[in-house]
mmCIF file of C-alpha atoms in Angstrom:
data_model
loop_
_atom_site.group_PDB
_atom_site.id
_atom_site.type_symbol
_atom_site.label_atom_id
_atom_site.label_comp_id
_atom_site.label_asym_id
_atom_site.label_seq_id
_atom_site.Cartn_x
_atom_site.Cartn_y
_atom_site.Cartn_z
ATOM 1 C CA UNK A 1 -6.988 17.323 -19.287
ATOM 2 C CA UNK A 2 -3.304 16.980 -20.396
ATOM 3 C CA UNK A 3 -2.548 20.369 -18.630
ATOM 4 C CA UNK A 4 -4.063 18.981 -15.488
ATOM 5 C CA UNK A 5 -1.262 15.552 -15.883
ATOM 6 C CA UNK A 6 1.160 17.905 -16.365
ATOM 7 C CA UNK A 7 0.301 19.955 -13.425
ATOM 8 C CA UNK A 8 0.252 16.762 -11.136
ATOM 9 C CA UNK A 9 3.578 15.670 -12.092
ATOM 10 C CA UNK A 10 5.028 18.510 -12.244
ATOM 11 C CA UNK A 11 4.026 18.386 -8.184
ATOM 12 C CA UNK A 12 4.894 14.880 -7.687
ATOM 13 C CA UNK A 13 8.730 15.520 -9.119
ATOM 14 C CA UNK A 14 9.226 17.765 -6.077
ATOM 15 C CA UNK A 15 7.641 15.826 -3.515
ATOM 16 C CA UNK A 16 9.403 12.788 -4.033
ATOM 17 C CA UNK A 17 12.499 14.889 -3.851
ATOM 18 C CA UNK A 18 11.386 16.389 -0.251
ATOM 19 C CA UNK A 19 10.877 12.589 0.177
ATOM 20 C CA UNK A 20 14.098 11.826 -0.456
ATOM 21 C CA UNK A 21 16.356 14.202 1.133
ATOM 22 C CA UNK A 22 13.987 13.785 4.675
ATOM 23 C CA UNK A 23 14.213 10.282 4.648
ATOM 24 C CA UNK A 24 18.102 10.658 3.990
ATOM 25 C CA UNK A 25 18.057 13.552 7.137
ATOM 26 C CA UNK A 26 15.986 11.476 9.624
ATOM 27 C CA UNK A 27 18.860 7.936 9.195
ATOM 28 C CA UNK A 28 21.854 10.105 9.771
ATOM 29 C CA UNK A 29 20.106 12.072 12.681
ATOM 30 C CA UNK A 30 19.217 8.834 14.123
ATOM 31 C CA UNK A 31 21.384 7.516 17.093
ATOM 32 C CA UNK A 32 23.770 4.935 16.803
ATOM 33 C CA UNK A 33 24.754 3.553 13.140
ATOM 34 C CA UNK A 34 25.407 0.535 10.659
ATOM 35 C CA UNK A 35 28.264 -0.766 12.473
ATOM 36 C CA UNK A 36 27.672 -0.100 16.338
ATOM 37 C CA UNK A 37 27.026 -2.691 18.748
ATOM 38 C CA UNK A 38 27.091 -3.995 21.833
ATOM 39 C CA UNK A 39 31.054 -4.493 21.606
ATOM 40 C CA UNK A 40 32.268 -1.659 19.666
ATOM 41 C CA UNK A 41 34.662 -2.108 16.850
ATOM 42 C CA UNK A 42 38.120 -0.375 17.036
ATOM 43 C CA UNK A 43 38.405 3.009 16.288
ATOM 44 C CA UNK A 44 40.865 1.897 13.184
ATOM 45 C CA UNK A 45 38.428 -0.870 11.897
ATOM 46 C CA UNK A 46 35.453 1.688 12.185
ATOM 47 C CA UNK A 47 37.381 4.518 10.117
ATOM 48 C CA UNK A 48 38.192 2.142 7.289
ATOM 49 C CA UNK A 49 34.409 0.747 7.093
ATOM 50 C CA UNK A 50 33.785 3.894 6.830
ATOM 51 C CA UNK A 51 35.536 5.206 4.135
ATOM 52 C CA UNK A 52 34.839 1.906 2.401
ATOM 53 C CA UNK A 53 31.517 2.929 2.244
ATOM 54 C CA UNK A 54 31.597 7.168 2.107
ATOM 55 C CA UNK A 55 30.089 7.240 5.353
ATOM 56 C CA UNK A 56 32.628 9.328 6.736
ATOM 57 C CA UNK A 57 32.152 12.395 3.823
ATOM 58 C CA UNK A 58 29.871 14.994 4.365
ATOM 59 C CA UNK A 59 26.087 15.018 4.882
ATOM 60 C CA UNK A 60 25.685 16.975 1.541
ATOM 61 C CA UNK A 61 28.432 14.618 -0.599
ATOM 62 C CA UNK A 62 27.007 11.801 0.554
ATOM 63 C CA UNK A 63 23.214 13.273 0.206
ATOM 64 C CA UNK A 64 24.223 14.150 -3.403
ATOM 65 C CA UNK A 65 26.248 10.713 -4.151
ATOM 66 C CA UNK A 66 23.043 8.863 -3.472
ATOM 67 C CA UNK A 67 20.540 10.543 -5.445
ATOM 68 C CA UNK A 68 23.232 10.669 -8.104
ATOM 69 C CA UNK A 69 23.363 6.634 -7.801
ATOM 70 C CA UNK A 70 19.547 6.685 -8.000
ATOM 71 C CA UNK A 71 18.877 8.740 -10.924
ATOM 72 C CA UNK A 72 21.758 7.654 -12.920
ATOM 73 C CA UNK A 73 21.858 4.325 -11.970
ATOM 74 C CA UNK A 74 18.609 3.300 -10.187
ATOM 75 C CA UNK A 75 20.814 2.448 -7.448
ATOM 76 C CA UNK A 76 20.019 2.118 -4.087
ATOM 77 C CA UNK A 77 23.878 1.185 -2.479
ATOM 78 C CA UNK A 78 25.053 -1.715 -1.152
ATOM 79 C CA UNK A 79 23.593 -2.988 2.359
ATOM 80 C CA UNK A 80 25.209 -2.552 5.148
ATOM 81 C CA UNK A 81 24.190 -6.067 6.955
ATOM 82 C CA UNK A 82 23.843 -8.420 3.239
ATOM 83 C CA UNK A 83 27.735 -8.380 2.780
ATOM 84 C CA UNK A 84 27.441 -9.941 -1.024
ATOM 85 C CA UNK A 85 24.079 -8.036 -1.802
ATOM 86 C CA UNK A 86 22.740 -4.826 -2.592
ATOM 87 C CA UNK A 87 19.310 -2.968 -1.819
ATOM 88 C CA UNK A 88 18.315 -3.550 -5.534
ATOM 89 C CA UNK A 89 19.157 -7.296 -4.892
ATOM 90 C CA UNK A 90 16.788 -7.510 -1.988
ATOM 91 C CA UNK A 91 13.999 -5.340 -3.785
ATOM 92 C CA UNK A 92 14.079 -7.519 -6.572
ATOM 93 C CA UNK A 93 13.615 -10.580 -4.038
ATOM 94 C CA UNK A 94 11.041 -9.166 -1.642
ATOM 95 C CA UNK A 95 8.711 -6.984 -3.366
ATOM 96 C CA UNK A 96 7.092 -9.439 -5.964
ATOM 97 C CA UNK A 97 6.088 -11.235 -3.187
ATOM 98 C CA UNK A 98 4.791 -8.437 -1.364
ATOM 99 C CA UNK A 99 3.393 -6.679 -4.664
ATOM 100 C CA UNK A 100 1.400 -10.039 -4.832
ATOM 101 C CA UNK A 101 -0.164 -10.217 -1.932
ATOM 102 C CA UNK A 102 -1.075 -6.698 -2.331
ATOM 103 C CA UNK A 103 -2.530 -6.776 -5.935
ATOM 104 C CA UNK A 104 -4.505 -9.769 -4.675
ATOM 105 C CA UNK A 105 -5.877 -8.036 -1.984
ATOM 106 C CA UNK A 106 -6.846 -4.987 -3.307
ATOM 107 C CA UNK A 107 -8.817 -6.886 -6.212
ATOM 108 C CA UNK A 108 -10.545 -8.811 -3.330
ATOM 109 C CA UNK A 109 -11.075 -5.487 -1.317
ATOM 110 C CA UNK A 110 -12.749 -3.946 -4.243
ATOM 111 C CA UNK A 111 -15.121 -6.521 -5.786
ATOM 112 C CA UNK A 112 -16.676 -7.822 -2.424
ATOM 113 C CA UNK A 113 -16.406 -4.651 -1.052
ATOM 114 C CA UNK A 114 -18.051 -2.851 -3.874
ATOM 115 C CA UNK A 115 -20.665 -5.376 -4.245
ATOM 116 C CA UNK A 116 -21.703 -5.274 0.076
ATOM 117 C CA UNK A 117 -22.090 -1.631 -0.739
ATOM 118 C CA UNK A 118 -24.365 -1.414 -4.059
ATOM 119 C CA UNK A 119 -26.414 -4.231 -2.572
ATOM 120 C CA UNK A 120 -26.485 -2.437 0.896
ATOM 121 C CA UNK A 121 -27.815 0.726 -0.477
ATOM 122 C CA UNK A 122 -30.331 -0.161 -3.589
ATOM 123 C CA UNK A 123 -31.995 -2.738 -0.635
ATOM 124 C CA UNK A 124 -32.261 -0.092 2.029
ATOM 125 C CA UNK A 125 -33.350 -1.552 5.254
ATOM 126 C CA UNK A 126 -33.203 -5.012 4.082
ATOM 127 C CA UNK A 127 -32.149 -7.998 5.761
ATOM 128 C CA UNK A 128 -29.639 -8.045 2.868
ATOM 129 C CA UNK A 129 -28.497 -4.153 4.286
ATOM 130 C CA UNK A 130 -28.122 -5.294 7.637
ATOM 131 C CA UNK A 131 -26.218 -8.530 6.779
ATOM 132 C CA UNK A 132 -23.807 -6.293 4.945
ATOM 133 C CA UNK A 133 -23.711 -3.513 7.311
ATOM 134 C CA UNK A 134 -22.539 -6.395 9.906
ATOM 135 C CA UNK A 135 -19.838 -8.024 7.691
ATOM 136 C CA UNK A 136 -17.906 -5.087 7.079
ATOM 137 C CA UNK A 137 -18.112 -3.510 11.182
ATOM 138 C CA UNK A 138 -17.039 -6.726 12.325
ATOM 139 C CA UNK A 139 -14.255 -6.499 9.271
ATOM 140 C CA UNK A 140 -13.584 -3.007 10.330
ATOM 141 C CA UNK A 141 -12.634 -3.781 13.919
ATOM 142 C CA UNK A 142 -10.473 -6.652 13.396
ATOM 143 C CA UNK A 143 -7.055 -5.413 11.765
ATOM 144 C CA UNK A 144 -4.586 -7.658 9.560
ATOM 145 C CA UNK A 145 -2.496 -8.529 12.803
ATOM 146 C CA UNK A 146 -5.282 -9.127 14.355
ATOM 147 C CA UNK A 147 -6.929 -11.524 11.473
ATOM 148 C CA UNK A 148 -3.796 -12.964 10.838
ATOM 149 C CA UNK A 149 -3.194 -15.043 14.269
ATOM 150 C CA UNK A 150 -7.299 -16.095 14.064
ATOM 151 C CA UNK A 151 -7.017 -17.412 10.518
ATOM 152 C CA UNK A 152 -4.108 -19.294 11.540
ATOM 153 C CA UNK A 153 -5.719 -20.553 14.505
ATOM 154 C CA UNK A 154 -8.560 -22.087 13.360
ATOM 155 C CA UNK A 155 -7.930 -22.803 9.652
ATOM 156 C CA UNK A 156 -3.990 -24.511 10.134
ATOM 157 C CA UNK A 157 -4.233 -25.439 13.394
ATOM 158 C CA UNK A 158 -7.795 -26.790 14.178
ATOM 159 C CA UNK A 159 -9.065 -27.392 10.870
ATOM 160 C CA UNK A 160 -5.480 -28.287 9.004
ATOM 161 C CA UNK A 161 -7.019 -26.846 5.666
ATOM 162 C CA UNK A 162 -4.223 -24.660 4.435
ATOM 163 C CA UNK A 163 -0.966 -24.036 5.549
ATOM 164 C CA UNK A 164 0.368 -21.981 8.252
ATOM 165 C CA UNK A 165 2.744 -19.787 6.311
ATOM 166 C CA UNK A 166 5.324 -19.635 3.814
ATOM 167 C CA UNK A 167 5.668 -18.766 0.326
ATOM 168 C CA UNK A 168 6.630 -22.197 -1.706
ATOM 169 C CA UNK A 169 6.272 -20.266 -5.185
ATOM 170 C CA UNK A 170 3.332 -18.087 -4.584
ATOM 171 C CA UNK A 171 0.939 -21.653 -4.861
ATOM 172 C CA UNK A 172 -2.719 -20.592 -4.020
ATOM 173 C CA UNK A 173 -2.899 -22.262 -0.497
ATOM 174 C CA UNK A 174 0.099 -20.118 0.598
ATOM 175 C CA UNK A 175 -2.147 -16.862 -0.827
ATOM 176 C CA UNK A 176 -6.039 -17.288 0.617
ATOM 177 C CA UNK A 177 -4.979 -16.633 4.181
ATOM 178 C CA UNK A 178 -2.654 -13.748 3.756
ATOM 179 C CA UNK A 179 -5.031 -12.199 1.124
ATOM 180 C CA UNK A 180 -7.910 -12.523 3.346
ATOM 181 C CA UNK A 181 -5.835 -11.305 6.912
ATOM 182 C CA UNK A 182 -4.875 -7.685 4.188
ATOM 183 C CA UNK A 183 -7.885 -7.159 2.253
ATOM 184 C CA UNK A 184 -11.065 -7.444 5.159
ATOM 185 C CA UNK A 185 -10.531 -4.144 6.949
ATOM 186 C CA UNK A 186 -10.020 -2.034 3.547
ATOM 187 C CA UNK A 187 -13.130 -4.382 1.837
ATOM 188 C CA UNK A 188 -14.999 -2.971 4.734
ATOM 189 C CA UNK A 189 -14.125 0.814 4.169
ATOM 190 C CA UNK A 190 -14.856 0.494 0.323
ATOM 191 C CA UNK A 191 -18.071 -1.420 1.118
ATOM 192 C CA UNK A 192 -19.410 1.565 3.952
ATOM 193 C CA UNK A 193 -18.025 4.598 2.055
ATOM 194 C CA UNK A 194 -19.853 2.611 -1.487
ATOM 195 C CA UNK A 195 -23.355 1.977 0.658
ATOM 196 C CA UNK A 196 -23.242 6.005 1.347
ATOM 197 C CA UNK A 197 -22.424 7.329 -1.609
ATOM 198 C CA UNK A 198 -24.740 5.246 -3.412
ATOM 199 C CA UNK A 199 -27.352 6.265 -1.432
ATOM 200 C CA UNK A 200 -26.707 9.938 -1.428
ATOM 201 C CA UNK A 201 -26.672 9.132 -5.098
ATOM 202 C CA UNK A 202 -30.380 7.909 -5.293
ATOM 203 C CA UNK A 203 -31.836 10.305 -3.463
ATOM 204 C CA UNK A 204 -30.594 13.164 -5.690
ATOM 205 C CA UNK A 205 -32.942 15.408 -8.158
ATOM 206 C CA UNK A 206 -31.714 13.801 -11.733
ATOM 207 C CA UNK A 207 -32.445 9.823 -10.431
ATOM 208 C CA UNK A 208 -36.309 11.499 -9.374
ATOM 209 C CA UNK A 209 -36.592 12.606 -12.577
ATOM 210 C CA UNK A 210 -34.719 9.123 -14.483
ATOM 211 C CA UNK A 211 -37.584 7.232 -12.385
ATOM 212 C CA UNK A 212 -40.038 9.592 -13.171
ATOM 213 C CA UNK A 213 -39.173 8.627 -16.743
ATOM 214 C CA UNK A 214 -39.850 4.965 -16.313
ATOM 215 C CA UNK A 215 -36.488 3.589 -16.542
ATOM 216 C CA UNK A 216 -35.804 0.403 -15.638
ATOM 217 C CA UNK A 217 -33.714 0.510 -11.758
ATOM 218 C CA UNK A 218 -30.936 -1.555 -13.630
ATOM 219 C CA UNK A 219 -30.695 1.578 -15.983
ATOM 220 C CA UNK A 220 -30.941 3.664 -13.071
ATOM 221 C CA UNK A 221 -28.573 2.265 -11.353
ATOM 222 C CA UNK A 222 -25.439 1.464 -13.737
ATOM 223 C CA UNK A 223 -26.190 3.666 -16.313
ATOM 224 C CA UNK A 224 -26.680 7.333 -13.879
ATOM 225 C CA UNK A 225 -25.879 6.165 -10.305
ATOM 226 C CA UNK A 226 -22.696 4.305 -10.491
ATOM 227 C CA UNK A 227 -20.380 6.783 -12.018
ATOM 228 C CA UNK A 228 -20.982 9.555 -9.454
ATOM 229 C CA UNK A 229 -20.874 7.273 -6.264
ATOM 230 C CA UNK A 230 -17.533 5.780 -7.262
ATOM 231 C CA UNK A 231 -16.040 9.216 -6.749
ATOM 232 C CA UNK A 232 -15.450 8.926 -3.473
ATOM 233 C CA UNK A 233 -14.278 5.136 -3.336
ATOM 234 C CA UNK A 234 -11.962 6.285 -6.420
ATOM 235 C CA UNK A 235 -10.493 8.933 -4.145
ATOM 236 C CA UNK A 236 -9.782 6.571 -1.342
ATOM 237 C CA UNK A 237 -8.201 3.447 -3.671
ATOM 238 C CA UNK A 238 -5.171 5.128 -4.133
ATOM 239 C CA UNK A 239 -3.923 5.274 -0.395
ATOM 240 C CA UNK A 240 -5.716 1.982 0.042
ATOM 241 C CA UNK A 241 -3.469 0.342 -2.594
ATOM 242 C CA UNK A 242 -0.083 1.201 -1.112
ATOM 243 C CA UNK A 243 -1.579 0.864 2.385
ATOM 244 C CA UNK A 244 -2.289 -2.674 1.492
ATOM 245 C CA UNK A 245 1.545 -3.228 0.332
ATOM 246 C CA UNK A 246 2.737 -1.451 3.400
ATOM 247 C CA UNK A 247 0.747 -3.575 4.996
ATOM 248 C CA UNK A 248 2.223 -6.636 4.119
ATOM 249 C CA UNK A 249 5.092 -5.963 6.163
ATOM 250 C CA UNK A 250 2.979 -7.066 8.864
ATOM 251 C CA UNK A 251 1.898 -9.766 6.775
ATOM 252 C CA UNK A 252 5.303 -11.209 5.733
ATOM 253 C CA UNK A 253 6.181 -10.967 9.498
ATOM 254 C CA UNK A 254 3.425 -13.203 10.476
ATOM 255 C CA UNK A 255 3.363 -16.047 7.350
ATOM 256 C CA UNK A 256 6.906 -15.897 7.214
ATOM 257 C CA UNK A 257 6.596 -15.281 3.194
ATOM 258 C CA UNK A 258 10.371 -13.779 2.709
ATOM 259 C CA UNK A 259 8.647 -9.963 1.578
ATOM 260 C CA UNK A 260 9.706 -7.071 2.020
ATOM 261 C CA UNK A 261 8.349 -6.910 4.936
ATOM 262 C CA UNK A 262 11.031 -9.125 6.550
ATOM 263 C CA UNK A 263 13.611 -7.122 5.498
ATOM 264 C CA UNK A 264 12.276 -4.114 6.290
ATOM 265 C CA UNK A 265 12.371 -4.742 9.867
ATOM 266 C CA UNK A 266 15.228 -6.752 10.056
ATOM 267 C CA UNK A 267 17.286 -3.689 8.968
ATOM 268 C CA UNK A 268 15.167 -1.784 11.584
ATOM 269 C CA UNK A 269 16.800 -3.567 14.114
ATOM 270 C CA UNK A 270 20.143 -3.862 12.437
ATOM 271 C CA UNK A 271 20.121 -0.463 11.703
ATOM 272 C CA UNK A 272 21.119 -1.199 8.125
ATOM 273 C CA UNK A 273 19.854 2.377 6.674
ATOM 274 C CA UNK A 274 20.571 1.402 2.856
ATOM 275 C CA UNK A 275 17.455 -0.835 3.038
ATOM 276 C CA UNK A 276 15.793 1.267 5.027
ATOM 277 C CA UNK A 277 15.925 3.926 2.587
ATOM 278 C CA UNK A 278 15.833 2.198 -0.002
ATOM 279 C CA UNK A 279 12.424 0.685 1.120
ATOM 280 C CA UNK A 280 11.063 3.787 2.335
ATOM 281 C CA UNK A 281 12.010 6.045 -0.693
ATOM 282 C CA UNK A 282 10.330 2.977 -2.814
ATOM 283 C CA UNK A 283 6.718 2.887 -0.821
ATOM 284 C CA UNK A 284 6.759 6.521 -1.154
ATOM 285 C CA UNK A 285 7.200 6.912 -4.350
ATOM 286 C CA UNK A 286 3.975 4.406 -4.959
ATOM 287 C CA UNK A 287 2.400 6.430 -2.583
ATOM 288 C CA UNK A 288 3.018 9.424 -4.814
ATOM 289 C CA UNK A 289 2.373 8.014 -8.207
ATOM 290 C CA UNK A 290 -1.066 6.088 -7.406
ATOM 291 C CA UNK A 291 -2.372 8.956 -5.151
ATOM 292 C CA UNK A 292 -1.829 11.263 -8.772
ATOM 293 C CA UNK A 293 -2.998 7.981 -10.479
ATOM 294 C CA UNK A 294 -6.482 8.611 -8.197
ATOM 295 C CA UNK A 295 -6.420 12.388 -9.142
ATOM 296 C CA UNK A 296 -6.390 12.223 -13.022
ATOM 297 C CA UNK A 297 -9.422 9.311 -12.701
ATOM 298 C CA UNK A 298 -11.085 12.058 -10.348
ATOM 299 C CA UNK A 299 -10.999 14.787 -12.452
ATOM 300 C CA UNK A 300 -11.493 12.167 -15.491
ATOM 301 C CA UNK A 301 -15.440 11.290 -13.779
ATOM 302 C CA UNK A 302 -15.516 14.621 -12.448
ATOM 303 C CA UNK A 303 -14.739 17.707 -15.118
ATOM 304 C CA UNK A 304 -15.413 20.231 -12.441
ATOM 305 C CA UNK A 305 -12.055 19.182 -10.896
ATOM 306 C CA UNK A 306 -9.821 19.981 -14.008
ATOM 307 C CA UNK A 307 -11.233 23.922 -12.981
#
């Protein structure tokens, strides 16, 4: 088992770099720059900027400066739009927020979700099947900026239950709609892939031969039929997780929470590429981590995987 860790981050080291120095390619490929406009600066004004900054070094100095800054420092630069800030400032601001909303929604996704899908599959052709077979198509086709506007709709502005948007400290009426609006579409995914997994599960040769036994079906079910049908739901929380941060972008756009997400495109359309990068090389590096996070819990149910 350790030799398979070591294996996986020995892989993940190198990604991240590819990561890194594509992201870096891809913002100074890019038309345009940090400090074009509509009315362009004078040539004079741009050069010093420039050199202020090291924009006007070469690719590969200022390649290497940054990922000096970052392993040496953990520093992202300074942004090019936030005079008085840096990236690391606005990290720090954003991303609690954003890692809330997140965390909160993947909890949701995976409890109801998990529960739709055991229920759905150990009553078969239920009403209780077909009530959770509904929830999670009608949760599958209606996307977070999709839900977002509709919970809005009805619960602020026809009901007045909760508020519109917002973060005022993270208080729990600021949290059930954008939770809700992130977690339905993944809660239905973990609830379908659950249901048929489960039920592949149940109809294999070893649960015959548990029932054949005369266990108890609560024996049957958590104590032979769980672990195996979680393998596939394990395999798909680790994209779902950073999905669900990413996808508070949209979130934070829409509730106004101050995320991330706001930032994020902000310097989209300011073209401020320290933020940009800083953001991106930051999601991707989740993305990295909890999708090797996923593979050691695979091959920790699973010990034909570690072959």
């Amino acid at each position: 088992m350790l030799n398979f860790v070591i294996r996986r981050v020995a892989i993940a080291i190198p990604t991240l770099l590819v990561l890194l120095v594509a992201s870096f390619w891809l913002m100074q490929t890019a038309p345009g720059g940090p400090f074009t406009s509509e009315r362009p600066l004078p040539q004079q004004v741009l050069d010093n900027i420039n050199a202020k900054y090291g924009l006007d070094d070469p690719l590969w100095k200022q390649l290497w400066n940054y990922i000096t800054g970052i392993v040496t420092q953990f520093d992202f630069g300074p942004s090019y739009k936030y005079k008085d800030r840096s990236v690391n400032d606005i990290i720090a601001q954003g991303f609690p927020v954003t890692l809330t909303y997140g965390i909160l929604s993947f909890v949701v996704a995976i409890v109801v979700g998990g529960i739709l899908g055991m229920s759905a599959a150990i009553r078969q052709n239920s009403w209780l099947d077909y009530f959770a077979v509904g929830i999670t198509i009608g949760a599958q086709v209606l996307p977070n900026f999709v839900m977002a506007p509709i919970l809005i709709l009805v619960f602020t502005l026809w009901l007045g239950w909760l508020p519109g948007g917002g973060w005022n400290g993270g208080q729990w009426q600021h949290l059930i709609m954008p939770v809700i609006a992130l977690s339905t579409s993944y809660m239905a995914s973990i609830a379908r892939l659950t249901r048929s997994s489960m039920l592949e599960v149940l109809r294999s040769n070893f649960i015959r031969t548990a029932r054949a036994k005369g266990l108890p079906n609560r024996t049957i079910i958590w104590r032979h039929a769980l672990k195996p049908s979680l393998l596939p739901v394990i395999s798909y929380l680790g994209p779902a997780f950073v999905g669900m941060v990413t996808g508070s972008f949209i979130i934070d756009s829409i509730f106004g929470t101050g995320g991330v997400g706001y930032f994020y495109v902000n310097s989209a359309f300011n073209r401020d590429y320290a933020v940009m990068m800083g953001l991106t090389i930051l999601l991707g590096s989740m993305t990295i981590m909890f999708n090797m996070v996923v593979d050691i819990l695979y091959a920790w149910i699973d010990p034909k995987i570690r072959l």
